[in-house]
Short mmCIF file of C-alpha atoms in Angstrom, two decimals:
data_model
loop_
_atom_site.label_atom_id
_atom_site.label_comp_id
_atom_site.label_asym_id
_atom_site.label_seq_id
_atom_site.Cartn_x
_atom_site.Cartn_y
_atom_site.Cartn_z
CA MET L 1 -6.63 7.26 -24.97
CA ILE L 2 -6.39 6.66 -21.22
CA GLU L 3 -2.80 5.78 -20.26
CA THR L 4 -2.25 2.64 -18.18
CA ALA L 5 -0.53 3.55 -14.90
CA LEU L 6 0.30 0.01 -13.91
CA ASN L 7 0.28 -3.30 -15.73
CA ILE L 8 1.04 -6.54 -13.87
CA LYS L 9 1.05 -9.87 -15.62
CA ASP L 10 1.48 -13.35 -14.14
CA LEU L 11 3.30 -12.24 -11.12
CA HIS L 12 4.69 -14.71 -8.70
CA PHE L 13 6.29 -14.26 -5.35
CA SER L 14 7.76 -16.90 -2.99
CA TYR L 15 10.41 -17.17 -0.39
CA THR L 16 12.38 -19.86 1.30
CA GLU L 17 11.88 -20.31 4.97
CA SER L 18 15.05 -21.57 6.61
CA ALA L 19 15.12 -24.88 8.55
CA SER L 20 16.30 -23.07 11.65
CA ARG L 21 13.48 -20.45 11.59
CA LYS L 22 10.91 -23.13 10.86
CA LYS L 23 12.31 -25.26 13.72
CA MET L 24 12.06 -22.39 16.21
CA ARG L 25 8.31 -21.79 15.25
CA THR L 26 7.48 -25.50 15.55
CA GLN L 27 6.31 -26.28 19.07
CA SER L 28 5.52 -29.92 18.44
CA PHE L 29 9.32 -31.08 18.36
CA PHE L 30 10.98 -31.91 21.64
CA ASN L 31 14.33 -33.16 22.39
CA TRP L 32 14.28 -35.64 25.33
CA GLY L 33 17.69 -35.52 26.94
CA GLY L 34 19.42 -35.12 23.56
CA LEU L 35 18.25 -38.55 22.47
CA LEU L 36 15.58 -37.14 20.02
CA SER L 37 16.20 -34.69 17.25
CA ALA L 38 14.01 -33.37 14.51
CA VAL L 39 15.09 -32.85 10.89
CA VAL L 40 13.45 -29.87 9.46
CA GLU L 41 14.25 -28.92 5.77
CA ASP L 42 14.08 -25.61 4.09
CA THR L 43 10.70 -24.80 2.90
CA LYS L 44 9.73 -22.78 -0.23
CA LYS L 45 6.62 -20.69 0.65
CA GLU L 46 4.54 -19.36 -2.31
CA VAL L 47 2.60 -16.12 -1.48
CA LEU L 48 1.38 -14.91 -4.88
CA SER L 49 0.79 -17.14 -7.90
CA GLY L 50 -0.16 -15.56 -11.20
CA VAL L 51 -1.46 -12.24 -10.06
CA ASN L 52 -2.75 -9.82 -12.84
CA LEU L 53 -3.62 -6.17 -12.38
CA ARG L 54 -4.25 -3.30 -14.68
CA LEU L 55 -4.67 0.30 -13.33
CA ARG L 56 -5.47 3.18 -15.55
CA GLN L 57 -4.16 6.76 -14.96
CA GLY L 58 -6.17 8.61 -12.48
CA GLU L 59 -7.92 5.47 -11.16
CA THR L 60 -8.32 4.46 -7.52
CA ILE L 61 -8.65 0.82 -6.62
CA CYS L 62 -9.00 -1.03 -3.31
CA ILE L 63 -7.54 -4.33 -2.49
CA GLY L 64 -9.08 -6.32 0.22
CA GLY L 65 -8.87 -9.90 1.63
CA ALA L 66 -8.40 -11.83 4.69
CA SER L 67 -5.41 -11.34 6.90
CA GLY L 68 -2.28 -13.20 5.93
CA GLN L 69 -3.11 -13.35 2.11
CA GLY L 70 -0.24 -11.31 1.10
CA LYS L 71 -1.77 -7.87 0.50
CA SER L 72 0.97 -5.80 2.08
CA VAL L 73 3.60 -8.02 0.40
CA PHE L 74 2.08 -7.28 -2.98
CA LEU L 75 2.18 -3.53 -2.21
CA ARG L 76 5.81 -3.72 -1.26
CA ILE L 77 6.60 -5.47 -4.56
CA ILE L 78 4.99 -2.69 -6.50
CA ALA L 79 7.01 -0.25 -4.55
CA GLY L 80 10.23 -2.04 -5.27
CA LEU L 81 10.77 -3.12 -1.56
CA ALA L 82 10.48 -6.81 -2.55
CA LYS L 83 11.48 -8.54 -5.71
CA PRO L 84 9.05 -10.78 -7.61
CA THR L 85 10.02 -14.36 -8.35
CA SER L 86 8.67 -14.08 -11.88
CA GLY L 87 6.30 -12.05 -14.01
CA TYR L 88 6.05 -8.72 -15.69
CA ILE L 89 5.45 -5.27 -14.28
CA HIS L 90 4.99 -2.20 -16.49
CA TYR L 91 4.91 1.37 -14.87
CA PHE L 92 3.37 3.92 -17.20
CA GLY L 93 4.13 1.57 -20.24
CA GLU L 94 7.68 0.89 -19.33
CA HIS L 95 8.69 -2.57 -18.48
CA LEU L 96 10.89 -2.92 -15.44
CA PRO L 97 12.83 -6.18 -15.60
CA ILE L 98 13.15 -8.39 -12.37
CA GLU L 99 16.81 -7.89 -12.21
CA GLN L 100 16.40 -4.11 -12.04
CA HIS L 101 13.46 -4.15 -9.68
CA THR L 102 14.64 -2.05 -6.69
CA ALA L 103 13.07 0.72 -4.59
CA LEU L 104 15.26 3.39 -6.37
CA GLU L 105 14.32 2.26 -9.78
CA VAL L 106 10.73 2.27 -8.93
CA ALA L 107 10.85 5.64 -7.23
CA LYS L 108 12.31 7.13 -10.48
CA ARG L 109 9.01 6.22 -12.08
CA GLN L 110 7.21 8.36 -9.63
CA VAL L 111 5.76 5.73 -7.37
CA GLY L 112 5.09 6.56 -3.75
CA LEU L 113 4.35 4.48 -0.78
CA VAL L 114 2.53 5.36 2.40
CA PHE L 115 3.21 2.86 5.09
CA GLN L 116 0.48 1.70 7.66
CA ASN L 117 2.20 3.24 10.52
CA GLY L 118 3.29 6.35 8.72
CA ALA L 119 7.01 5.73 9.26
CA LEU L 120 7.70 9.22 10.32
CA ILE L 121 11.14 10.05 11.71
CA SER L 122 10.66 10.70 15.38
CA ASN L 123 13.45 13.31 15.89
CA LEU L 124 12.50 15.43 12.73
CA LYS L 125 9.81 18.13 12.74
CA VAL L 126 6.85 17.75 10.31
CA ARG L 127 8.31 20.01 7.86
CA ASP L 128 11.67 18.05 7.78
CA ASN L 129 9.94 14.69 7.50
CA VAL L 130 8.17 15.89 4.36
CA ALA L 131 11.40 17.43 3.05
CA LEU L 132 13.51 14.33 3.75
CA PRO L 133 12.90 12.34 0.48
CA LEU L 134 13.33 15.61 -1.74
CA ARG L 135 16.70 16.27 0.00
CA TYR L 136 17.81 12.75 -0.35
CA HIS L 137 17.16 12.57 -3.98
CA GLY L 138 18.50 16.18 -4.50
CA ILE L 139 15.32 17.44 -5.96
CA GLY L 140 15.49 21.20 -6.11
CA ASN L 141 17.31 23.73 -4.02
CA GLU L 142 16.24 24.65 -0.46
CA ALA L 143 13.75 27.27 -1.52
CA GLU L 144 12.11 24.89 -4.06
CA ILE L 145 11.97 22.08 -1.61
CA GLN L 146 10.20 24.33 0.99
CA GLU L 147 7.68 25.45 -1.61
CA LYS L 148 6.88 21.76 -2.42
CA VAL L 149 6.77 21.00 1.29
CA ASN L 150 4.38 23.84 1.94
CA MET L 151 2.07 22.68 -1.04
CA ALA L 152 1.98 19.16 0.32
CA LEU L 153 1.21 20.30 3.88
CA ASP L 154 -1.55 22.60 2.55
CA LEU L 155 -3.08 19.73 0.40
CA MET L 156 -3.37 17.57 3.43
CA ARG L 157 -4.29 20.37 5.75
CA VAL L 158 -1.37 20.09 8.21
CA ARG L 159 0.39 23.30 7.50
CA SER L 160 -0.23 24.53 11.06
CA GLU L 161 1.55 21.43 12.42
CA ALA L 162 4.72 22.00 10.30
CA ASP L 163 7.06 22.73 13.27
CA LEU L 164 5.73 19.98 15.53
CA PHE L 165 7.37 16.57 16.13
CA PRO L 166 5.43 13.34 15.12
CA HIS L 167 4.87 12.35 18.85
CA MET L 168 2.93 15.60 19.29
CA LEU L 169 0.42 14.67 16.61
CA SER L 170 -2.67 12.54 16.62
CA THR L 171 -2.76 9.32 14.68
CA GLY L 172 -5.01 11.06 12.07
CA MET L 173 -2.44 13.99 11.65
CA GLN L 174 0.47 11.44 11.41
CA LYS L 175 -1.42 9.73 8.42
CA ARG L 176 -1.82 13.04 6.86
CA VAL L 177 1.91 13.93 7.24
CA ALA L 178 2.98 10.59 5.73
CA ILE L 179 0.70 11.14 2.81
CA ALA L 180 2.06 14.71 2.35
CA ARG L 181 5.56 13.28 2.45
CA SER L 182 4.74 11.02 -0.42
CA TRP L 183 2.83 13.55 -2.39
CA ALA L 184 5.75 16.05 -2.29
CA MET L 185 7.67 13.62 -4.52
CA ASP L 186 4.95 14.24 -7.23
CA PRO L 187 3.85 10.60 -7.39
CA LYS L 188 1.97 9.43 -10.53
CA LEU L 189 1.14 6.23 -8.65
CA LEU L 190 0.46 6.30 -4.92
CA LEU L 191 0.32 3.01 -2.84
CA MET L 192 -1.36 3.20 0.56
CA ASP L 193 -1.33 0.54 3.16
CA GLU L 194 -4.34 0.65 5.47
CA PRO L 195 -4.69 4.48 5.44
CA THR L 196 -7.66 4.50 7.86
CA SER L 197 -6.30 2.01 10.34
CA GLY L 198 -6.44 3.25 13.90
CA LEU L 199 -8.49 6.40 12.95
CA ASP L 200 -11.66 7.37 14.80
CA ASN L 201 -14.71 8.32 12.62
CA TYR L 202 -13.94 12.07 12.57
CA ASN L 203 -10.40 11.69 11.35
CA ARG L 204 -11.47 8.94 8.89
CA ARG L 205 -14.20 11.17 7.37
CA ASN L 206 -11.64 14.06 6.93
CA LEU L 207 -8.98 11.88 5.42
CA LEU L 208 -10.96 10.28 2.57
CA PRO L 209 -11.88 13.50 0.75
CA LEU L 210 -8.19 14.69 0.92
CA ILE L 211 -7.05 11.37 -0.65
CA ASP L 212 -9.67 11.76 -3.42
CA ASN L 213 -8.51 15.29 -4.11
CA MET L 214 -5.20 13.96 -5.28
CA ARG L 215 -6.91 11.88 -7.93
CA LYS L 216 -9.15 14.59 -8.97
CA LEU L 217 -6.66 17.48 -9.09
CA PHE L 218 -3.49 15.69 -10.12
CA LYS L 219 -4.72 12.58 -11.91
CA THR L 220 -2.79 10.50 -9.33
CA SER L 221 -3.38 6.67 -9.65
CA ILE L 222 -4.09 5.11 -6.27
CA ILE L 223 -3.88 1.62 -4.90
CA ILE L 224 -5.27 1.20 -1.33
CA VAL L 225 -4.80 -2.01 0.55
CA THR L 226 -7.44 -2.03 3.24
CA HIS L 227 -9.81 -3.91 5.61
CA ASP L 228 -12.02 -0.86 5.66
CA LEU L 229 -14.05 -1.87 2.58
CA LEU L 230 -16.43 1.14 2.90
CA ILE L 231 -13.63 3.25 1.48
CA ALA L 232 -14.38 1.90 -1.96
CA LYS L 233 -18.09 3.03 -1.57
CA GLU L 234 -17.06 6.43 -0.42
CA LEU L 235 -14.32 7.03 -2.98
CA GLY L 236 -16.47 5.39 -5.69
CA CYS L 237 -13.88 3.00 -6.80
CA SER L 238 -13.77 -0.74 -7.45
CA ILE L 239 -12.46 -3.53 -5.05
CA MET L 240 -10.39 -6.53 -5.85
CA PHE L 241 -9.65 -9.30 -3.42
CA LEU L 242 -6.46 -11.29 -2.85
CA GLN L 243 -7.59 -14.81 -2.39
CA ASN L 244 -5.82 -18.05 -2.99
CA LYS L 245 -2.68 -16.23 -4.11
CA LYS L 246 -4.49 -14.40 -6.86
CA LEU L 247 -6.46 -11.22 -7.34
CA THR L 248 -10.19 -11.41 -8.24
CA THR L 249 -11.78 -9.35 -11.10
CA PRO L 250 -12.39 -5.73 -9.80
CA HIS L 251 -16.04 -4.81 -9.17
CA PRO L 252 -17.81 -1.85 -7.49
CA PHE L 253 -18.72 -2.00 -3.78
CA ASP L 254 -22.42 -2.69 -4.56
CA TYR L 255 -21.61 -5.64 -6.68
CA TRP L 256 -19.68 -7.33 -3.80
CA LEU L 257 -22.25 -6.30 -1.24
CA THR L 258 -24.87 -8.55 -2.90
CA SER L 259 -22.56 -11.12 -4.40
CA GLU L 260 -22.83 -14.80 -3.50
CA GLU L 261 -19.16 -15.40 -3.96
CA SER L 262 -17.51 -16.77 -0.81
CA ILE L 263 -15.08 -14.03 -0.32
CA ALA L 264 -17.94 -11.41 -0.44
CA GLN L 265 -20.03 -13.49 1.99
CA GLU L 266 -17.30 -13.67 4.36
CA LEU L 267 -16.09 -10.02 4.22
CA PHE L 268 -19.19 -8.18 3.54
CA ARG L 269 -21.33 -9.92 6.15
CA ASP L 270 -20.96 -7.20 8.69
CA LEU L 271 -21.70 -4.43 6.09
CA GLN L 272 -24.89 -5.91 4.65
CA ASP L 273 -27.10 -4.44 7.40
CA ARG L 274 -25.23 -1.07 7.36
CA CYS L 275 -25.45 -0.32 3.68
#
């Protein structure tokens, strides 16, 4: 029986935008010599409404959608960096109540997150960047930490850059180091935010097989938020779209390529002549 890595049911997320912040963003209100003032009330903004997702162990899935739909917010919720308003999240069969939904509790369930910009520490060498979460969580002695670091660097083919600082690396190398840092923590579920963003074709082609190796060798479940929809075709995985605050049903790349659904027509228009 295939284990379910992640099961999300009826997830909602909203936040309250303060009146002062909203007023600052509103350009249509003016105060003429102090005689006119605008009353702006706090506004509750809903980002996700009834989102459902089931991810199996060793499965990779891409999440696409237009900008501003909440894709990165959704990823941050799964990682524990944002707390859902309501709903249920099960990690590997274990329910994590909302009141306990924190980054630390999620990390204990072997969930890793790779930020879009890599989020490497500028004054630490590559080797120490990768070792940082291991040392923070007290995972192993120094010799064991270095062994894990070397394995992660080898997996992402950046071992020769171990003693360089992040600013000395190309964008592609920085992405690999960020993934190595997450992989060193032995994630069973890896979340990736725009992993190919800013990469040229050469680095992009080299990165995708390395990501796929994690799934094949270690049965890592992977969620990729991306505008680069060709990733799904190259990794042979399904795509879901975040639209109208909900996730669509997952389908393979070729299904969406010929689909008449509005989201497919909008986001696959430029790909139809290339595929």
